Amino acid sequence: MKSPGRFLAAIVAILAGIIVAAVIVVAVRSNAVLHRIHAVPPAELTVTSDAAAVARGRHVALVRGCVACHGPDLGGAEVMDNFPMGRIYGPNLTRGRGGLPEGFTDEDFERAIRHGVAPDGRGLFLMPSDDYADLSRSDLNDLIAYVKSVPPVNRASVPIHLGPVARVLLAAGKMTLAADRIDHANVQPDEVPRGATVAYGRYLSTACSGCHGEHFSGGKIAGGAPDWPPAANLTPDPSGGLGKWTEADFEHLLKTGLRPDGSSVSPVMPRVFGQMDPTEMQALWQFLRSLPPRPTGSH
């Protein structure tokens, strides 16, 4: 008959074996996602370096949230840094030390922006290319022109280190890369006429859907850090604040980060959206007001 000590040791050994096996399975499955290769068809690009294109591209980078992850100087910035999810920084997009490698082409920019795919075909982690897959040809060309014009920043890109929660979510299919969600063969964005219209607001709204969801009803932010608060409901439903706001309230929040009652929105909300011009703000408001009301967090 085994002694209690030996029995307990056997139980501990079995549990340790199960844990080790689970860790190995999670590592293998999550690495398979991270190293999956994606085929991206070539795109037609006409990137110029004239001042008008660069200025327009800078505006696109601001209002589409690029600087929120890559920093105002595009030299890289912290996205999240906590043990459960990991250490994730937007990389240095300049030609300085620690930035883009030699030979990084306009086509590489297009694959990263619209498809979420690195030059070697791997999916980029947390690159929200769902938001950018529909960028018009002109906006994409101008955005690339701007990024290429930014002065070199000598700052090492911080390697991405995934924490245990992020690994488990990847392995279980609860977190996916944009490269796995995008239909790469059918990314054919249209040019949307600029104006204070629902159609132009819908075009701009993809910068919001990454946090507020496909239907803009808010709730838990997919892939966000555990301490990130739920995203607000942007539909006209009474359960969300926006359903009770005026257009002036909405524009005030974008510009100041303050709700009508004077409270501040979460720091997770990029303040760069306040750089939208009046036409863009009006168009986005028109689109959000056209949405069917949905309870907060509904799909």
JSON list of N, CA and C in Angstrom, two decimals, residues 125-194:
[
{"chain": "A", "resi": 125, "resn": "PHE", "atom": "N", "xyz": [0.74, 40.81, -35.78]},
{"chain": "A", "resi": 125, "resn": "PHE", "atom": "CA", "xyz": [-0.06, 40.71, -34.57]},
{"chain": "A", "resi": 125, "resn": "PHE", "atom": "C", "xyz": [-0.61, 42.07, -34.17]},
{"chain": "A", "resi": 126, "resn": "LEU", "atom": "N", "xyz": [-1.92, 42.13, -33.96]},
{"chain": "A", "resi": 126, "resn": "LEU", "atom": "CA", "xyz": [-2.65, 43.30, -33.51]},
{"chain": "A", "resi": 126, "resn": "LEU", "atom": "C", "xyz": [-2.67, 44.45, -34.51]},
{"chain": "A", "resi": 127, "resn": "MET", "atom": "N", "xyz": [-2.17, 44.24, -35.72]},
{"chain": "A", "resi": 127, "resn": "MET", "atom": "CA", "xyz": [-2.31, 45.26, -36.74]},
{"chain": "A", "resi": 127, "resn": "MET", "atom": "C", "xyz": [-3.77, 45.24, -37.22]},
{"chain": "A", "resi": 128, "resn": "PRO", "atom": "N", "xyz": [-4.53, 46.32, -37.00]},
{"chain": "A", "resi": 128, "resn": "PRO", "atom": "CA", "xyz": [-5.98, 46.29, -37.28]},
{"chain": "A", "resi": 128, "resn": "PRO", "atom": "C", "xyz": [-6.30, 46.52, -38.76]},
{"chain": "A", "resi": 129, "resn": "SER", "atom": "N", "xyz": [-5.80, 45.67, -39.61]},
{"chain": "A", "resi": 129, "resn": "SER", "atom": "CA", "xyz": [-5.98, 45.88, -41.05]},
{"chain": "A", "resi": 129, "resn": "SER", "atom": "C", "xyz": [-7.42, 45.72, -41.50]},
{"chain": "A", "resi": 130, "resn": "ASP", "atom": "N", "xyz": [-8.27, 45.10, -40.67]},
{"chain": "A", "resi": 130, "resn": "ASP", "atom": "CA", "xyz": [-9.70, 45.12, -40.99]},
{"chain": "A", "resi": 130, "resn": "ASP", "atom": "C", "xyz": [-10.17, 46.57, -41.16]},
{"chain": "A", "resi": 131, "resn": "ASP", "atom": "N", "xyz": [-9.58, 47.47, -40.36]},
{"chain": "A", "resi": 131, "resn": "ASP", "atom": "CA", "xyz": [-9.98, 48.87, -40.40]},
{"chain": "A", "resi": 131, "resn": "ASP", "atom": "C", "xyz": [-9.46, 49.58, -41.65]},
{"chain": "A", "resi": 132, "resn": "TYR", "atom": "N", "xyz": [-8.42, 49.01, -42.26]},
{"chain": "A", "resi": 132, "resn": "TYR", "atom": "CA", "xyz": [-7.75, 49.69, -43.37]},
{"chain": "A", "resi": 132, "resn": "TYR", "atom": "C", "xyz": [-7.87, 48.97, -44.70]},
{"chain": "A", "resi": 133, "resn": "ALA", "atom": "N", "xyz": [-8.49, 47.80, -44.70]},
{"chain": "A", "resi": 133, "resn": "ALA", "atom": "CA", "xyz": [-8.59, 47.04, -45.95]},
{"chain": "A", "resi": 133, "resn": "ALA", "atom": "C", "xyz": [-9.36, 47.80, -47.01]},
{"chain": "A", "resi": 134, "resn": "ASP", "atom": "N", "xyz": [-10.28, 48.66, -46.58]},
{"chain": "A", "resi": 134, "resn": "ASP", "atom": "CA", "xyz": [-11.11, 49.42, -47.52]},
{"chain": "A", "resi": 134, "resn": "ASP", "atom": "C", "xyz": [-10.59, 50.83, -47.78]},
{"chain": "A", "resi": 135, "resn": "LEU", "atom": "N", "xyz": [-9.36, 51.12, -47.36]},
{"chain": "A", "resi": 135, "resn": "LEU", "atom": "CA", "xyz": [-8.79, 52.42, -47.68]},
{"chain": "A", "resi": 135, "resn": "LEU", "atom": "C", "xyz": [-8.80, 52.64, -49.19]},
{"chain": "A", "resi": 136, "resn": "SER", "atom": "N", "xyz": [-9.27, 53.77, -49.62]},
{"chain": "A", "resi": 136, "resn": "SER", "atom": "CA", "xyz": [-9.29, 54.05, -51.06]},
{"chain": "A", "resi": 136, "resn": "SER", "atom": "C", "xyz": [-7.87, 54.11, -51.60]},
{"chain": "A", "resi": 137, "resn": "ARG", "atom": "N", "xyz": [-7.75, 53.96, -52.89]},
{"chain": "A", "resi": 137, "resn": "ARG", "atom": "CA", "xyz": [-6.44, 54.00, -53.52]},
{"chain": "A", "resi": 137, "resn": "ARG", "atom": "C", "xyz": [-5.75, 55.33, -53.26]},
{"chain": "A", "resi": 138, "resn": "SER", "atom": "N", "xyz": [-6.50, 56.41, -53.35]},
{"chain": "A", "resi": 138, "resn": "SER", "atom": "CA", "xyz": [-5.88, 57.72, -53.16]},
{"chain": "A", "resi": 138, "resn": "SER", "atom": "C", "xyz": [-5.42, 57.91, -51.71]},
{"chain": "A", "resi": 139, "resn": "ASP", "atom": "N", "xyz": [-6.27, 57.50, -50.75]},
{"chain": "A", "resi": 139, "resn": "ASP", "atom": "CA", "xyz": [-5.87, 57.63, -49.35]},
{"chain": "A", "resi": 139, "resn": "ASP", "atom": "C", "xyz": [-4.67, 56.75, -49.03]},
{"chain": "A", "resi": 140, "resn": "LEU", "atom": "N", "xyz": [-4.64, 55.55, -49.57]},
{"chain": "A", "resi": 140, "resn": "LEU", "atom": "CA", "xyz": [-3.51, 54.66, -49.32]},
{"chain": "A", "resi": 140, "resn": "LEU", "atom": "C", "xyz": [-2.23, 55.22, -49.92]},
{"chain": "A", "resi": 141, "resn": "ASN", "atom": "N", "xyz": [-2.29, 55.68, -51.16]},
{"chain": "A", "resi": 141, "resn": "ASN", "atom": "CA", "xyz": [-1.11, 56.27, -51.80]},
{"chain": "A", "resi": 141, "resn": "ASN", "atom": "C", "xyz": [-0.58, 57.44, -50.99]},
{"chain": "A", "resi": 142, "resn": "ASP", "atom": "N", "xyz": [-1.49, 58.31, -50.53]},
{"chain": "A", "resi": 142, "resn": "ASP", "atom": "CA", "xyz": [-1.07, 59.49, -49.77]},
{"chain": "A", "resi": 142, "resn": "ASP", "atom": "C", "xyz": [-0.51, 59.10, -48.41]},
{"chain": "A", "resi": 143, "resn": "LEU", "atom": "N", "xyz": [-1.13, 58.10, -47.78]},
{"chain": "A", "resi": 143, "resn": "LEU", "atom": "CA", "xyz": [-0.64, 57.63, -46.48]},
{"chain": "A", "resi": 143, "resn": "LEU", "atom": "C", "xyz": [0.79, 57.10, -46.60]},
{"chain": "A", "resi": 144, "resn": "ILE", "atom": "N", "xyz": [1.04, 56.30, -47.62]},
{"chain": "A", "resi": 144, "resn": "ILE", "atom": "CA", "xyz": [2.40, 55.78, -47.84]},
{"chain": "A", "resi": 144, "resn": "ILE", "atom": "C", "xyz": [3.37, 56.92, -48.11]},
{"chain": "A", "resi": 145, "resn": "ALA", "atom": "N", "xyz": [2.93, 57.90, -48.91]},
{"chain": "A", "resi": 145, "resn": "ALA", "atom": "CA", "xyz": [3.79, 59.05, -49.21]},
{"chain": "A", "resi": 145, "resn": "ALA", "atom": "C", "xyz": [4.17, 59.78, -47.92]},
{"chain": "A", "resi": 146, "resn": "TYR", "atom": "N", "xyz": [3.20, 59.93, -47.02]},
{"chain": "A", "resi": 146, "resn": "TYR", "atom": "CA", "xyz": [3.49, 60.62, -45.76]},
{"chain": "A", "resi": 146, "resn": "TYR", "atom": "C", "xyz": [4.47, 59.82, -44.90]},
{"chain": "A", "resi": 147, "resn": "VAL", "atom": "N", "xyz": [4.21, 58.54, -44.72]},
{"chain": "A", "resi": 147, "resn": "VAL", "atom": "CA", "xyz": [5.09, 57.73, -43.87]},
{"chain": "A", "resi": 147, "resn": "VAL", "atom": "C", "xyz": [6.52, 57.77, -44.40]},
{"chain": "A", "resi": 148, "resn": "LYS", "atom": "N", "xyz": [6.69, 57.72, -45.70]},
{"chain": "A", "resi": 148, "resn": "LYS", "atom": "CA", "xyz": [8.02, 57.76, -46.29]},
{"chain": "A", "resi": 148, "resn": "LYS", "atom": "C", "xyz": [8.70, 59.12, -46.11]},
{"chain": "A", "resi": 149, "resn": "SER", "atom": "N", "xyz": [7.90, 60.17, -45.90]},
{"chain": "A", "resi": 149, "resn": "SER", "atom": "CA", "xyz": [8.45, 61.51, -45.77]},
{"chain": "A", "resi": 149, "resn": "SER", "atom": "C", "xyz": [8.90, 61.84, -44.35]},
{"chain": "A", "resi": 150, "resn": "VAL", "atom": "N", "xyz": [8.48, 61.03, -43.37]},
{"chain": "A", "resi": 150, "resn": "VAL", "atom": "CA", "xyz": [8.76, 61.33, -41.97]},
{"chain": "A", "resi": 150, "resn": "VAL", "atom": "C", "xyz": [10.27, 61.20, -41.70]},
{"chain": "A", "resi": 151, "resn": "PRO", "atom": "N", "xyz": [10.86, 62.17, -41.00]},
{"chain": "A", "resi": 151, "resn": "PRO", "atom": "CA", "xyz": [12.30, 62.09, -40.71]},
{"chain": "A", "resi": 151, "resn": "PRO", "atom": "C", "xyz": [12.65, 60.82, -39.94]},
{"chain": "A", "resi": 152, "resn": "PRO", "atom": "N", "xyz": [13.85, 60.28, -40.16]},
{"chain": "A", "resi": 152, "resn": "PRO", "atom": "CA", "xyz": [14.27, 59.07, -39.46]},
{"chain": "A", "resi": 152, "resn": "PRO", "atom": "C", "xyz": [14.27, 59.25, -37.94]},
{"chain": "A", "resi": 153, "resn": "VAL", "atom": "N", "xyz": [13.79, 58.25, -37.25]},
{"chain": "A", "resi": 153, "resn": "VAL", "atom": "CA", "xyz": [13.82, 58.22, -35.79]},
{"chain": "A", "resi": 153, "resn": "VAL", "atom": "C", "xyz": [14.70, 57.04, -35.38]},
{"chain": "A", "resi": 154, "resn": "ASN", "atom": "N", "xyz": [15.73, 57.31, -34.59]},
{"chain": "A", "resi": 154, "resn": "ASN", "atom": "CA", "xyz": [16.61, 56.24, -34.13]},
{"chain": "A", "resi": 154, "resn": "ASN", "atom": "C", "xyz": [16.07, 55.67, -32.82]},
{"chain": "A", "resi": 155, "resn": "ARG", "atom": "N", "xyz": [15.25, 54.64, -32.97]},
{"chain": "A", "resi": 155, "resn": "ARG", "atom": "CA", "xyz": [14.61, 54.02, -31.79]},
{"chain": "A", "resi": 155, "resn": "ARG", "atom": "C", "xyz": [14.34, 52.56, -32.13]},
{"chain": "A", "resi": 156, "resn": "ALA", "atom": "N", "xyz": [14.86, 51.67, -31.33]},
{"chain": "A", "resi": 156, "resn": "ALA", "atom": "CA", "xyz": [14.67, 50.24, -31.61]},
{"chain": "A", "resi": 156, "resn": "ALA", "atom": "C", "xyz": [13.20, 49.87, -31.45]},
{"chain": "A", "resi": 157, "resn": "SER", "atom": "N", "xyz": [12.68, 49.12, -32.41]},
{"chain": "A", "resi": 157, "resn": "SER", "atom": "CA", "xyz": [11.34, 48.58, -32.28]},
{"chain": "A", "resi": 157, "resn": "SER", "atom": "C", "xyz": [11.33, 47.53, -31.17]},
{"chain": "A", "resi": 158, "resn": "VAL", "atom": "N", "xyz": [10.36, 47.61, -30.29]},
{"chain": "A", "resi": 158, "resn": "VAL", "atom": "CA", "xyz": [10.29, 46.68, -29.16]},
{"chain": "A", "resi": 158, "resn": "VAL", "atom": "C", "xyz": [9.69, 45.37, -29.64]},
{"chain": "A", "resi": 159, "resn": "PRO", "atom": "N", "xyz": [10.42, 44.26, -29.48]},
{"chain": "A", "resi": 159, "resn": "PRO", "atom": "CA", "xyz": [9.86, 42.97, -29.93]},
{"chain": "A", "resi": 159, "resn": "PRO", "atom": "C", "xyz": [8.57, 42.63, -29.20]},
{"chain": "A", "resi": 160, "resn": "ILE", "atom": "N", "xyz": [7.64, 42.06, -29.93]},
{"chain": "A", "resi": 160, "resn": "ILE", "atom": "CA", "xyz": [6.37, 41.65, -29.33]},
{"chain": "A", "resi": 160, "resn": "ILE", "atom": "C", "xyz": [6.59, 40.40, -28.49]},
{"chain": "A", "resi": 161, "resn": "HIS", "atom": "N", "xyz": [6.11, 40.43, -27.27]},
{"chain": "A", "resi": 161, "resn": "HIS", "atom": "CA", "xyz": [6.16, 39.26, -26.38]},
{"chain": "A", "resi": 161, "resn": "HIS", "atom": "C", "xyz": [4.75, 38.97, -25.91]},
{"chain": "A", "resi": 162, "resn": "LEU", "atom": "N", "xyz": [4.23, 37.82, -26.28]},
{"chain": "A", "resi": 162, "resn": "LEU", "atom": "CA", "xyz": [2.86, 37.48, -25.93]},
{"chain": "A", "resi": 162, "resn": "LEU", "atom": "C", "xyz": [2.80, 36.80, -24.56]},
{"chain": "A", "resi": 163, "resn": "GLY", "atom": "N", "xyz": [1.85, 37.25, -23.75]},
{"chain": "A", "resi": 163, "resn": "GLY", "atom": "CA", "xyz": [1.64, 36.65, -22.45]},
{"chain": "A", "resi": 163, "resn": "GLY", "atom": "C", "xyz": [0.79, 35.40, -22.53]},
{"chain": "A", "resi": 164, "resn": "PRO", "atom": "N", "xyz": [0.59, 34.72, -21.41]},
{"chain": "A", "resi": 164, "resn": "PRO", "atom": "CA", "xyz": [-0.14, 33.44, -21.41]},
{"chain": "A", "resi": 164, "resn": "PRO", "atom": "C", "xyz": [-1.59, 33.57, -21.88]},
{"chain": "A", "resi": 165, "resn": "VAL", "atom": "N", "xyz": [-2.27, 34.66, -21.51]},
{"chain": "A", "resi": 165, "resn": "VAL", "atom": "CA", "xyz": [-3.66, 34.81, -21.92]},
{"chain": "A", "resi": 165, "resn": "VAL", "atom": "C", "xyz": [-3.76, 34.98, -23.43]},
{"chain": "A", "resi": 166, "resn": "ALA", "atom": "N", "xyz": [-2.89, 35.80, -24.00]},
{"chain": "A", "resi": 166, "resn": "ALA", "atom": "CA", "xyz": [-2.90, 35.99, -25.45]},
{"chain": "A", "resi": 166, "resn": "ALA", "atom": "C", "xyz": [-2.60, 34.68, -26.16]},
{"chain": "A", "resi": 167, "resn": "ARG", "atom": "N", "xyz": [-1.67, 33.91, -25.64]},
{"chain": "A", "resi": 167, "resn": "ARG", "atom": "CA", "xyz": [-1.32, 32.62, -26.25]},
{"chain": "A", "resi": 167, "resn": "ARG", "atom": "C", "xyz": [-2.51, 31.66, -26.22]},
{"chain": "A", "resi": 168, "resn": "VAL", "atom": "N", "xyz": [-3.18, 31.60, -25.08]},
{"chain": "A", "resi": 168, "resn": "VAL", "atom": "CA", "xyz": [-4.34, 30.70, -24.95]},
{"chain": "A", "resi": 168, "resn": "VAL", "atom": "C", "xyz": [-5.45, 31.13, -25.90]},
{"chain": "A", "resi": 169, "resn": "LEU", "atom": "N", "xyz": [-5.70, 32.44, -25.98]},
{"chain": "A", "resi": 169, "resn": "LEU", "atom": "CA", "xyz": [-6.75, 32.93, -26.87]},
{"chain": "A", "resi": 169, "resn": "LEU", "atom": "C", "xyz": [-6.44, 32.63, -28.33]},
{"chain": "A", "resi": 170, "resn": "LEU", "atom": "N", "xyz": [-5.18, 32.78, -28.71]},
{"chain": "A", "resi": 170, "resn": "LEU", "atom": "CA", "xyz": [-4.78, 32.44, -30.09]},
{"chain": "A", "resi": 170, "resn": "LEU", "atom": "C", "xyz": [-4.96, 30.95, -30.34]},
{"chain": "A", "resi": 171, "resn": "ALA", "atom": "N", "xyz": [-4.50, 30.13, -29.40]},
{"chain": "A", "resi": 171, "resn": "ALA", "atom": "CA", "xyz": [-4.57, 28.68, -29.58]},
{"chain": "A", "resi": 171, "resn": "ALA", "atom": "C", "xyz": [-6.01, 28.19, -29.66]},
{"chain": "A", "resi": 172, "resn": "ALA", "atom": "N", "xyz": [-6.90, 28.86, -28.92]},
{"chain": "A", "resi": 172, "resn": "ALA", "atom": "CA", "xyz": [-8.31, 28.44, -28.87]},
{"chain": "A", "resi": 172, "resn": "ALA", "atom": "C", "xyz": [-9.14, 29.06, -29.98]},
{"chain": "A", "resi": 173, "resn": "GLY", "atom": "N", "xyz": [-8.53, 29.92, -30.79]},
{"chain": "A", "resi": 173, "resn": "GLY", "atom": "CA", "xyz": [-9.27, 30.59, -31.85]},
{"chain": "A", "resi": 173, "resn": "GLY", "atom": "C", "xyz": [-10.15, 31.71, -31.37]},
{"chain": "A", "resi": 174, "resn": "LYS", "atom": "N", "xyz": [-9.99, 32.14, -30.12]},
{"chain": "A", "resi": 174, "resn": "LYS", "atom": "CA", "xyz": [-10.78, 33.25, -29.58]},
{"chain": "A", "resi": 174, "resn": "LYS", "atom": "C", "xyz": [-10.18, 34.60, -29.94]},
{"chain": "A", "resi": 175, "resn": "MET", "atom": "N", "xyz": [-8.92, 34.59, -30.35]},
{"chain": "A", "resi": 175, "resn": "MET", "atom": "CA", "xyz": [-8.26, 35.79, -30.85]},
{"chain": "A", "resi": 175, "resn": "MET", "atom": "C", "xyz": [-7.67, 35.43, -32.21]},
{"chain": "A", "resi": 176, "resn": "THR", "atom": "N", "xyz": [-7.93, 36.23, -33.20]},
{"chain": "A", "resi": 176, "resn": "THR", "atom": "CA", "xyz": [-7.42, 35.96, -34.54]},
{"chain": "A", "resi": 176, "resn": "THR", "atom": "C", "xyz": [-6.67, 37.17, -35.07]},
{"chain": "A", "resi": 177, "resn": "LEU", "atom": "N", "xyz": [-5.82, 36.94, -36.04]},
{"chain": "A", "resi": 177, "resn": "LEU", "atom": "CA", "xyz": [-5.11, 38.03, -36.69]},
{"chain": "A", "resi": 177, "resn": "LEU", "atom": "C", "xyz": [-5.95, 38.56, -37.85]},
{"chain": "A", "resi": 178, "resn": "ALA", "atom": "N", "xyz": [-5.79, 39.83, -38.13]},
{"chain": "A", "resi": 178, "resn": "ALA", "atom": "CA", "xyz": [-6.51, 40.42, -39.26]},
{"chain": "A", "resi": 178, "resn": "ALA", "atom": "C", "xyz": [-6.19, 39.68, -40.54]},
{"chain": "A", "resi": 179, "resn": "ALA", "atom": "N", "xyz": [-4.96, 39.22, -40.67]},
{"chain": "A", "resi": 179, "resn": "ALA", "atom": "CA", "xyz": [-4.55, 38.50, -41.89]},
{"chain": "A", "resi": 179, "resn": "ALA", "atom": "C", "xyz": [-5.37, 37.22, -42.10]},
{"chain": "A", "resi": 180, "resn": "ASP", "atom": "N", "xyz": [-5.90, 36.65, -41.02]},
{"chain": "A", "resi": 180, "resn": "ASP", "atom": "CA", "xyz": [-6.72, 35.45, -41.13]},
{"chain": "A", "resi": 180, "resn": "ASP", "atom": "C", "xyz": [-8.19, 35.78, -41.40]},
{"chain": "A", "resi": 181, "resn": "ARG", "atom": "N", "xyz": [-8.57, 37.02, -41.22]},
{"chain": "A", "resi": 181, "resn": "ARG", "atom": "CA", "xyz": [-9.98, 37.40, -41.40]},
{"chain": "A", "resi": 181, "resn": "ARG", "atom": "C", "xyz": [-10.24, 38.07, -42.75]},
{"chain": "A", "resi": 182, "resn": "ILE", "atom": "N", "xyz": [-9.21, 38.62, -43.35]},
{"chain": "A", "resi": 182, "resn": "ILE", "atom": "CA", "xyz": [-9.38, 39.38, -44.58]},
{"chain": "A", "resi": 182, "resn": "ILE", "atom": "C", "xyz": [-9.36, 38.46, -45.80]},
{"chain": "A", "resi": 183, "resn": "ASP", "atom": "N", "xyz": [-10.25, 38.70, -46.73]},
{"chain": "A", "resi": 183, "resn": "ASP", "atom": "CA", "xyz": [-10.27, 37.98, -48.00]},
{"chain": "A", "resi": 183, "resn": "ASP", "atom": "C", "xyz": [-9.28, 38.68, -48.94]},
{"chain": "A", "resi": 184, "resn": "HIS", "atom": "N", "xyz": [-8.03, 38.25, -48.90]},
{"chain": "A", "resi": 184, "resn": "HIS", "atom": "CA", "xyz": [-6.95, 38.98, -49.56]},
{"chain": "A", "resi": 184, "resn": "HIS", "atom": "C", "xyz": [-7.15, 39.10, -51.06]},
{"chain": "A", "resi": 185, "resn": "ALA", "atom": "N", "xyz": [-7.79, 38.13, -51.67]},
{"chain": "A", "resi": 185, "resn": "ALA", "atom": "CA", "xyz": [-7.96, 38.16, -53.12]},
{"chain": "A", "resi": 185, "resn": "ALA", "atom": "C", "xyz": [-9.02, 39.16, -53.56]},
{"chain": "A", "resi": 186, "resn": "ASN", "atom": "N", "xyz": [-9.82, 39.65, -52.63]},
{"chain": "A", "resi": 186, "resn": "ASN", "atom": "CA", "xyz": [-10.94, 40.52, -53.00]},
{"chain": "A", "resi": 186, "resn": "ASN", "atom": "C", "xyz": [-10.92, 41.86, -52.27]},
{"chain": "A", "resi": 187, "resn": "VAL", "atom": "N", "xyz": [-9.72, 42.33, -51.96]},
{"chain": "A", "resi": 187, "resn": "VAL", "atom": "CA", "xyz": [-9.59, 43.66, -51.38]},
{"chain": "A", "resi": 187, "resn": "VAL", "atom": "C", "xyz": [-9.52, 44.65, -52.54]},
{"chain": "A", "resi": 188, "resn": "GLN", "atom": "N", "xyz": [-10.64, 45.21, -52.90]},
{"chain": "A", "resi": 188, "resn": "GLN", "atom": "CA", "xyz": [-10.73, 46.13, -54.04]},
{"chain": "A", "resi": 188, "resn": "GLN", "atom": "C", "xyz": [-11.54, 47.36, -53.62]},
{"chain": "A", "resi": 189, "resn": "PRO", "atom": "N", "xyz": [-10.92, 48.24, -52.84]},
{"chain": "A", "resi": 189, "resn": "PRO", "atom": "CA", "xyz": [-11.65, 49.38, -52.31]},
{"chain": "A", "resi": 189, "resn": "PRO", "atom": "C", "xyz": [-12.11, 50.35, -53.40]},
{"chain": "A", "resi": 190, "resn": "ASP", "atom": "N", "xyz": [-13.26, 50.95, -53.16]},
{"chain": "A", "resi": 190, "resn": "ASP", "atom": "CA", "xyz": [-13.78, 51.98, -54.06]},
{"chain": "A", "resi": 190, "resn": "ASP", "atom": "C", "xyz": [-13.36, 53.36, -53.56]},
{"chain": "A", "resi": 191, "resn": "GLU", "atom": "N", "xyz": [-13.38, 54.32, -54.48]},
{"chain": "A", "resi": 191, "resn": "GLU", "atom": "CA", "xyz": [-13.22, 55.71, -54.08]},
{"chain": "A", "resi": 191, "resn": "GLU", "atom": "C", "xyz": [-14.59, 56.22, -53.62]},
{"chain": "A", "resi": 192, "resn": "VAL", "atom": "N", "xyz": [-14.65, 56.72, -52.41]},
{"chain": "A", "resi": 192, "resn": "VAL", "atom": "CA", "xyz": [-15.91, 57.22, -51.86]},
{"chain": "A", "resi": 192, "resn": "VAL", "atom": "C", "xyz": [-15.87, 58.74, -51.91]},
{"chain": "A", "resi": 193, "resn": "PRO", "atom": "N", "xyz": [-16.83, 59.37, -52.60]},
{"chain": "A", "resi": 193, "resn": "PRO", "atom": "CA", "xyz": [-16.83, 60.84, -52.68]},
{"chain": "A", "resi": 193, "resn": "PRO", "atom": "C", "xyz": [-16.84, 61.47, -51.30]},
{"chain": "A", "resi": 194, "resn": "ARG", "atom": "N", "xyz": [-15.98, 62.44, -51.11]},
{"chain": "A", "resi": 194, "resn": "ARG", "atom": "CA", "xyz": [-15.89, 63.14, -49.84]},
{"chain": "A", "resi": 194, "resn": "ARG", "atom": "C", "xyz": [-17.11, 64.05, -49.67]}
]
